């Protein structure tokens, strides 16, 4: 049995894959995430009420998908503004799913993913859509997220930085979120779809330019949106004639696409298939940075300082080694180099 939870805003989707069937439900996020100290109890209660699951089997798998900065290896939340806004008591920063569920479920069967990466995986697993890599996956929900899929179907970036690494998220969230829609209603007249599509085209154009600067030429873009009613698909396609655009609706029968991606991710990980490559080296691995750098020879690497809450972009292998020697991240505790 695999249990998947996808949370990116006001609503949370929960899916359970039994031996011969699947079941999906949607609940308000505050029911589950209102208090970190009550999270496990409420999760068990929801599973019992909605799916008839009384006890978590030691061999079952759990996967949690959230919007925010995560440590995928340790299954910990570093920072999640989305969950912190839902909680009435304390922040979810530092919340460990291993500590929460380790006594009930084997640690190797607990997984944590970022929401935009999960959406990208959903497209990777969709056999009905012919792929042309590299491809961009754009997720528009309560927040906006994006992930880049390389030629071999592996996600190239760990898009944890709140949530669009390229844009710093504020502009994208404003243009495509509820505030952007309110701005259109107040200031732009009656043609909401046209104005919203212009906003989406601006965000997409900026992302494509920045990805091109990193050496990638995108031929295919997947867009999964809970605001599809505002997007004029033909108008958007006309603005990007060189790109194959695929749209899925987060409010229709396709709304459970993220859960399908999460469930498939767990199944592939259990079979030890390489689908996603999220390289996140924590402080304990810091001495290996120069060696790992030689293997990857990355053009750009992000360093996240959990004390200062800052992200620093380091260009080139030599600068990486210099930064590591100067910063000594092993003394900072939970800090990361993210490739």
Short mmCIF file of C-alpha atoms in Angstrom, two decimals:
data_model
loop_
_atom_site.label_atom_id
_atom_site.label_comp_id
_atom_site.label_asym_id
_atom_site.label_seq_id
_atom_site.Cartn_x
_atom_site.Cartn_y
_atom_site.Cartn_z
CA UNK A 1 0.00 0.00 0.00
CA UNK A 2 1.20 3.49 -0.91
CA UNK A 3 -0.27 6.66 0.62
CA UNK A 4 0.42 9.99 -1.12
CA UNK A 5 -0.36 13.49 0.18
CA UNK A 6 -0.09 16.56 -2.06
CA UNK A 7 -0.36 20.00 -0.41
CA UNK A 8 0.31 23.33 -2.08
CA UNK A 9 -2.27 25.70 -0.63
CA UNK A 10 -5.79 25.76 0.73
CA UNK A 11 -6.57 22.18 -0.27
CA UNK A 12 -4.75 18.87 0.21
CA UNK A 13 -5.14 15.81 -1.97
CA UNK A 14 -4.70 12.35 -0.49
CA UNK A 15 -4.40 9.21 -2.58
CA UNK A 16 -4.08 5.57 -1.57
CA UNK A 17 -2.88 2.82 -3.85
CA UNK A 18 -4.16 -0.52 -2.59
CA UNK A 19 -3.16 -3.85 -4.11
CA UNK A 20 -5.81 -3.75 -6.85
CA UNK A 21 -7.28 -0.25 -6.72
CA UNK A 22 -6.69 3.46 -6.08
CA UNK A 23 -8.74 5.97 -4.13
CA UNK A 24 -8.41 9.78 -4.08
CA UNK A 25 -9.91 12.42 -1.78
CA UNK A 26 -9.55 16.19 -1.31
CA UNK A 27 -9.71 17.94 2.07
CA UNK A 28 -9.04 21.41 3.41
CA UNK A 29 -5.36 21.70 4.29
CA UNK A 30 -6.07 23.24 7.69
CA UNK A 31 -7.76 20.02 8.81
CA UNK A 32 -4.44 18.21 8.48
CA UNK A 33 -1.80 20.92 8.93
CA UNK A 34 -3.36 23.27 11.51
CA UNK A 35 -0.91 22.15 14.22
CA UNK A 36 2.40 20.27 13.70
CA UNK A 37 2.01 18.56 17.08
CA UNK A 38 -1.36 17.12 16.02
CA UNK A 39 -0.37 16.27 12.45
CA UNK A 40 0.23 12.53 12.92
CA UNK A 41 -2.98 11.96 14.88
CA UNK A 42 -5.05 13.88 12.36
CA UNK A 43 -3.39 12.07 9.46
CA UNK A 44 -4.31 8.71 11.00
CA UNK A 45 -7.86 9.90 11.68
CA UNK A 46 -8.30 11.07 8.08
CA UNK A 47 -7.00 7.76 6.72
CA UNK A 48 -9.45 5.89 8.95
CA UNK A 49 -12.43 8.10 8.08
CA UNK A 50 -11.90 8.47 4.32
CA UNK A 51 -10.15 5.22 3.38
CA UNK A 52 -10.94 2.76 6.19
CA UNK A 53 -7.26 2.41 7.14
CA UNK A 54 -7.12 1.80 10.89
CA UNK A 55 -3.40 1.06 11.34
CA UNK A 56 -0.37 1.93 9.21
CA UNK A 57 1.42 -1.23 8.18
CA UNK A 58 5.19 -1.23 8.77
CA UNK A 59 5.77 -2.08 5.11
CA UNK A 60 3.45 0.52 3.61
CA UNK A 61 4.94 3.59 1.89
CA UNK A 62 4.22 7.25 2.64
CA UNK A 63 5.03 10.14 0.34
CA UNK A 64 4.41 13.78 1.23
CA UNK A 65 4.51 16.52 -1.40
CA UNK A 66 4.72 20.13 -0.20
CA UNK A 67 5.62 23.60 -1.41
CA UNK A 68 8.81 24.86 0.22
CA UNK A 69 12.46 24.19 0.93
CA UNK A 70 13.04 20.55 1.84
CA UNK A 71 15.81 18.12 2.73
CA UNK A 72 14.77 15.20 0.59
CA UNK A 73 17.35 12.80 2.01
CA UNK A 74 16.42 13.40 5.66
CA UNK A 75 12.72 13.85 4.81
CA UNK A 76 12.64 17.19 6.63
CA UNK A 77 11.00 20.53 5.93
CA UNK A 78 13.55 23.33 6.03
CA UNK A 79 11.08 26.11 5.30
CA UNK A 80 7.51 26.08 3.97
CA UNK A 81 5.67 29.38 3.84
CA UNK A 82 2.62 27.55 2.49
CA UNK A 83 2.34 25.28 5.55
CA UNK A 84 3.35 28.01 7.99
CA UNK A 85 0.43 30.12 6.74
CA UNK A 86 -1.95 27.24 7.43
CA UNK A 87 -0.68 26.43 10.92
CA UNK A 88 -2.42 28.19 13.80
CA UNK A 89 0.29 27.38 16.35
CA UNK A 90 3.93 26.84 15.36
CA UNK A 91 5.91 26.74 12.12
CA UNK A 92 6.59 23.56 10.17
CA UNK A 93 10.23 24.58 9.67
CA UNK A 94 12.36 21.65 10.88
CA UNK A 95 9.47 19.16 10.84
CA UNK A 96 10.79 15.62 10.28
CA UNK A 97 8.52 13.02 8.68
CA UNK A 98 10.93 10.29 9.81
CA UNK A 99 10.58 11.34 13.46
CA UNK A 100 6.82 11.67 13.03
CA UNK A 101 6.22 8.27 11.40
CA UNK A 102 9.44 6.31 12.02
CA UNK A 103 7.89 4.22 14.79
CA UNK A 104 5.04 3.13 12.49
CA UNK A 105 6.62 2.89 9.03
CA UNK A 106 10.10 1.87 7.92
CA UNK A 107 12.25 4.96 7.22
CA UNK A 108 13.16 3.66 3.76
CA UNK A 109 9.45 3.77 2.88
CA UNK A 110 9.00 7.46 3.76
CA UNK A 111 9.46 9.97 0.92
CA UNK A 112 9.35 13.76 0.61
CA UNK A 113 9.02 15.76 -2.62
CA UNK A 114 8.65 19.37 -3.68
CA UNK A 115 5.34 20.18 -5.41
CA UNK A 116 6.74 21.48 -8.70
CA UNK A 117 9.06 18.46 -9.04
CA UNK A 118 6.12 16.16 -8.38
CA UNK A 119 4.14 17.81 -11.18
CA UNK A 120 7.12 17.37 -13.51
CA UNK A 121 7.34 13.69 -12.59
CA UNK A 122 3.65 13.31 -13.42
CA UNK A 123 4.41 14.37 -16.98
CA UNK A 124 7.48 12.13 -17.16
CA UNK A 125 5.32 9.13 -16.22
CA UNK A 126 2.45 10.03 -18.61
CA UNK A 127 2.82 7.54 -21.44
CA UNK A 128 0.01 9.19 -23.44
CA UNK A 129 2.04 12.34 -24.19
CA UNK A 130 4.98 12.11 -26.63
CA UNK A 131 8.00 13.73 -25.00
CA UNK A 132 10.56 16.13 -26.39
CA UNK A 133 13.33 16.81 -23.89
CA UNK A 134 14.52 19.06 -22.42
CA UNK A 135 11.08 20.17 -21.28
CA UNK A 136 9.76 22.68 -18.77
CA UNK A 137 7.04 21.84 -16.27
CA UNK A 138 5.12 24.82 -14.86
CA UNK A 139 2.74 24.42 -11.93
CA UNK A 140 0.22 27.18 -11.14
CA UNK A 141 -1.71 26.73 -7.90
CA UNK A 142 -1.71 28.73 -4.68
CA UNK A 143 1.97 29.25 -5.53
CA UNK A 144 3.87 28.98 -8.80
CA UNK A 145 6.55 26.35 -9.31
CA UNK A 146 8.71 25.15 -12.20
CA UNK A 147 11.06 22.26 -12.92
CA UNK A 148 13.33 21.45 -15.85
CA UNK A 149 13.30 17.92 -17.27
CA UNK A 150 16.48 16.83 -19.06
CA UNK A 151 16.85 14.68 -22.16
CA UNK A 152 16.83 11.42 -20.21
CA UNK A 153 13.73 12.28 -18.23
CA UNK A 154 15.64 13.22 -15.09
CA UNK A 155 14.75 16.43 -13.28
CA UNK A 156 17.75 18.67 -13.55
CA UNK A 157 17.16 21.04 -10.64
CA UNK A 158 15.98 20.64 -7.09
CA UNK A 159 13.42 23.41 -7.28
CA UNK A 160 12.99 24.08 -3.61
CA UNK A 161 13.55 27.79 -3.58
CA UNK A 162 10.19 29.20 -2.98
CA UNK A 163 9.24 28.03 -5.60
CA UNK A 164 10.76 29.36 -8.85
CA UNK A 165 14.54 29.29 -8.64
CA UNK A 166 14.93 31.59 -11.61
CA UNK A 167 12.52 34.39 -10.67
CA UNK A 168 12.69 34.41 -6.90
CA UNK A 169 8.92 33.68 -7.10
CA UNK A 170 7.44 37.02 -5.99
CA UNK A 171 6.72 38.40 -9.46
CA UNK A 172 5.41 35.08 -10.76
CA UNK A 173 3.19 34.54 -7.73
CA UNK A 174 1.85 38.08 -8.02
CA UNK A 175 1.08 37.91 -11.75
CA UNK A 176 -0.48 34.44 -11.71
CA UNK A 177 -1.86 34.19 -8.17
CA UNK A 178 -5.02 35.58 -6.61
CA UNK A 179 -3.53 39.07 -6.29
CA UNK A 180 -2.80 39.13 -10.00
CA UNK A 181 -6.39 38.17 -10.77
CA UNK A 182 -7.68 40.85 -8.39
CA UNK A 183 -5.44 43.41 -10.11
CA UNK A 184 -6.90 42.45 -13.49
CA UNK A 185 -10.45 42.75 -12.16
CA UNK A 186 -9.80 46.18 -10.65
CA UNK A 187 -7.55 47.77 -13.26
CA UNK A 188 -7.71 45.92 -16.57
CA UNK A 189 -11.36 45.92 -17.57
CA UNK A 190 -13.48 42.97 -18.65
CA UNK A 191 -11.25 40.65 -20.68
CA UNK A 192 -9.87 38.65 -17.76
CA UNK A 193 -8.72 35.69 -19.84
CA UNK A 194 -6.75 37.85 -22.27
CA UNK A 195 -5.00 39.81 -19.50
CA UNK A 196 -4.23 36.70 -17.45
CA UNK A 197 -2.81 34.96 -20.52
CA UNK A 198 -0.54 37.98 -21.11
CA UNK A 199 0.71 37.63 -17.50
CA UNK A 200 1.37 33.92 -18.00
CA UNK A 201 3.21 34.60 -21.25
CA UNK A 202 5.46 37.13 -19.47
CA UNK A 203 6.37 34.66 -16.72
CA UNK A 204 6.95 31.85 -19.21
CA UNK A 205 9.09 34.08 -21.43
CA UNK A 206 11.29 35.11 -18.49
CA UNK A 207 11.80 31.49 -17.42
CA UNK A 208 12.65 30.35 -20.96
CA UNK A 209 15.22 33.14 -21.36
CA UNK A 210 16.92 32.25 -18.09
CA UNK A 211 16.91 28.54 -18.90
CA UNK A 212 18.45 29.35 -22.28
CA UNK A 213 21.21 31.25 -20.47
CA UNK A 214 21.94 27.98 -18.66
CA UNK A 215 22.41 26.27 -22.02
CA UNK A 216 19.00 24.62 -22.51
CA UNK A 217 16.70 25.14 -25.49
CA UNK A 218 13.14 24.18 -24.55
CA UNK A 219 10.86 22.56 -27.12
CA UNK A 220 8.05 21.35 -24.85
CA UNK A 221 6.24 23.00 -21.92
CA UNK A 222 3.78 21.29 -19.58
CA UNK A 223 1.42 23.57 -17.64
CA UNK A 224 -0.69 22.18 -14.80
CA UNK A 225 -2.94 24.90 -13.38
CA UNK A 226 -5.79 25.25 -10.92
CA UNK A 227 -6.61 28.52 -12.71
CA UNK A 228 -7.09 27.05 -16.18
CA UNK A 229 -10.37 28.91 -16.65
CA UNK A 230 -8.38 32.14 -17.03
CA UNK A 231 -5.92 30.78 -19.61
CA UNK A 232 -6.69 31.20 -23.32
CA UNK A 233 -4.77 28.22 -24.65
CA UNK A 234 -4.79 29.14 -28.33
CA UNK A 235 -3.67 32.69 -27.59
CA UNK A 236 -0.84 31.36 -25.42
CA UNK A 237 0.23 28.87 -28.10
CA UNK A 238 0.29 31.65 -30.70
CA UNK A 239 2.77 33.56 -28.52
CA UNK A 240 5.13 30.55 -28.47
CA UNK A 241 4.74 28.90 -31.91
CA UNK A 242 8.10 27.12 -31.60
CA UNK A 243 7.07 25.31 -28.40
CA UNK A 244 4.81 22.30 -27.96
CA UNK A 245 2.46 23.35 -25.13
CA UNK A 246 0.47 20.83 -23.08
CA UNK A 247 -2.12 22.01 -20.55
CA UNK A 248 -3.76 20.02 -17.75
CA UNK A 249 -6.54 21.34 -15.54
CA UNK A 250 -6.01 21.16 -11.78
CA UNK A 251 -9.76 21.57 -11.20
CA UNK A 252 -11.04 18.85 -13.52
CA UNK A 253 -10.60 15.08 -13.66
CA UNK A 254 -6.89 15.80 -14.13
CA UNK A 255 -6.62 17.42 -10.70
CA UNK A 256 -5.20 14.21 -9.23
CA UNK A 257 -2.30 14.21 -11.71
CA UNK A 258 0.16 15.17 -8.91
CA UNK A 259 -0.91 12.17 -6.84
CA UNK A 260 -0.40 9.85 -9.80
CA UNK A 261 3.11 11.24 -10.16
CA UNK A 262 3.82 10.77 -6.45
CA UNK A 263 2.52 7.18 -6.42
CA UNK A 264 4.55 6.29 -9.51
CA UNK A 265 7.63 7.91 -8.00
CA UNK A 266 7.41 5.65 -4.94
CA UNK A 267 6.91 2.52 -7.04
CA UNK A 268 9.94 3.35 -9.19
CA UNK A 269 12.10 4.18 -6.17
CA UNK A 270 11.17 0.87 -4.57
CA UNK A 271 12.24 -0.87 -7.78
CA UNK A 272 15.47 1.18 -7.71
CA UNK A 273 14.77 2.83 -11.05
CA UNK A 274 16.44 6.20 -11.63
CA UNK A 275 13.67 8.67 -12.43
CA UNK A 276 14.55 11.84 -10.55
CA UNK A 277 17.96 13.10 -9.57
CA UNK A 278 17.68 15.46 -6.61
CA UNK A 279 21.26 16.08 -5.46
CA UNK A 280 21.16 17.77 -2.06
CA UNK A 281 24.36 17.51 -0.04
CA UNK A 282 24.04 18.37 3.62
CA UNK A 283 26.75 19.52 6.00
CA UNK A 284 27.86 16.01 6.89
CA UNK A 285 28.81 15.49 3.24
CA UNK A 286 30.67 18.80 2.99
CA UNK A 287 34.19 17.27 2.96
CA UNK A 288 33.21 15.39 -0.20
CA UNK A 289 32.20 18.56 -2.05
CA UNK A 290 35.43 18.95 -4.10
CA UNK A 291 35.28 15.29 -5.16
CA UNK A 292 31.60 15.48 -6.05
CA UNK A 293 32.26 18.73 -7.88
CA UNK A 294 34.81 16.97 -10.08
CA UNK A 295 32.21 14.39 -10.99
CA UNK A 296 29.48 16.85 -11.89
CA UNK A 297 31.58 19.83 -13.04
CA UNK A 298 28.54 22.07 -12.53
CA UNK A 299 28.33 25.53 -14.08
CA UNK A 300 26.21 26.84 -11.23
CA UNK A 301 25.52 25.59 -7.71
CA UNK A 302 23.23 27.04 -5.05
CA UNK A 303 24.28 27.13 -1.41
CA UNK A 304 21.52 27.47 1.18
CA UNK A 305 22.47 28.84 4.61
CA UNK A 306 19.76 27.76 7.05
CA UNK A 307 20.96 30.18 9.72
CA UNK A 308 20.93 33.32 7.58
CA UNK A 309 18.06 31.97 5.43
CA UNK A 310 20.02 32.98 2.34
CA UNK A 311 20.71 31.39 -1.02
CA UNK A 312 24.06 32.06 -2.71
CA UNK A 313 24.75 31.08 -6.32
CA UNK A 314 28.30 29.84 -6.93
CA UNK A 315 29.62 29.69 -10.49
CA UNK A 316 32.25 27.15 -11.49
CA UNK A 317 34.07 24.30 -9.77
CA UNK A 318 37.02 26.38 -8.52
CA UNK A 319 34.69 28.89 -6.87
CA UNK A 320 32.83 25.97 -5.29
CA UNK A 321 35.99 24.63 -3.66
CA UNK A 322 36.98 28.13 -2.53
CA UNK A 323 33.53 28.74 -1.05
CA UNK A 324 33.58 25.42 0.80
CA UNK A 325 37.00 26.09 2.32
CA UNK A 326 36.02 29.61 3.37
CA UNK A 327 32.53 28.85 4.67
CA UNK A 328 33.25 25.48 6.34
CA UNK A 329 29.55 24.52 6.12
CA UNK A 330 30.06 21.47 8.32
CA UNK A 331 30.20 23.86 11.29
CA UNK A 332 26.88 25.47 10.32
CA UNK A 333 24.77 22.40 10.82
CA UNK A 334 21.91 21.95 8.39
CA UNK A 335 23.24 23.88 5.34
CA UNK A 336 23.25 22.66 1.76
CA UNK A 337 24.93 22.71 -1.60
CA UNK A 338 22.22 22.03 -4.17
CA UNK A 339 23.17 20.99 -7.70
#
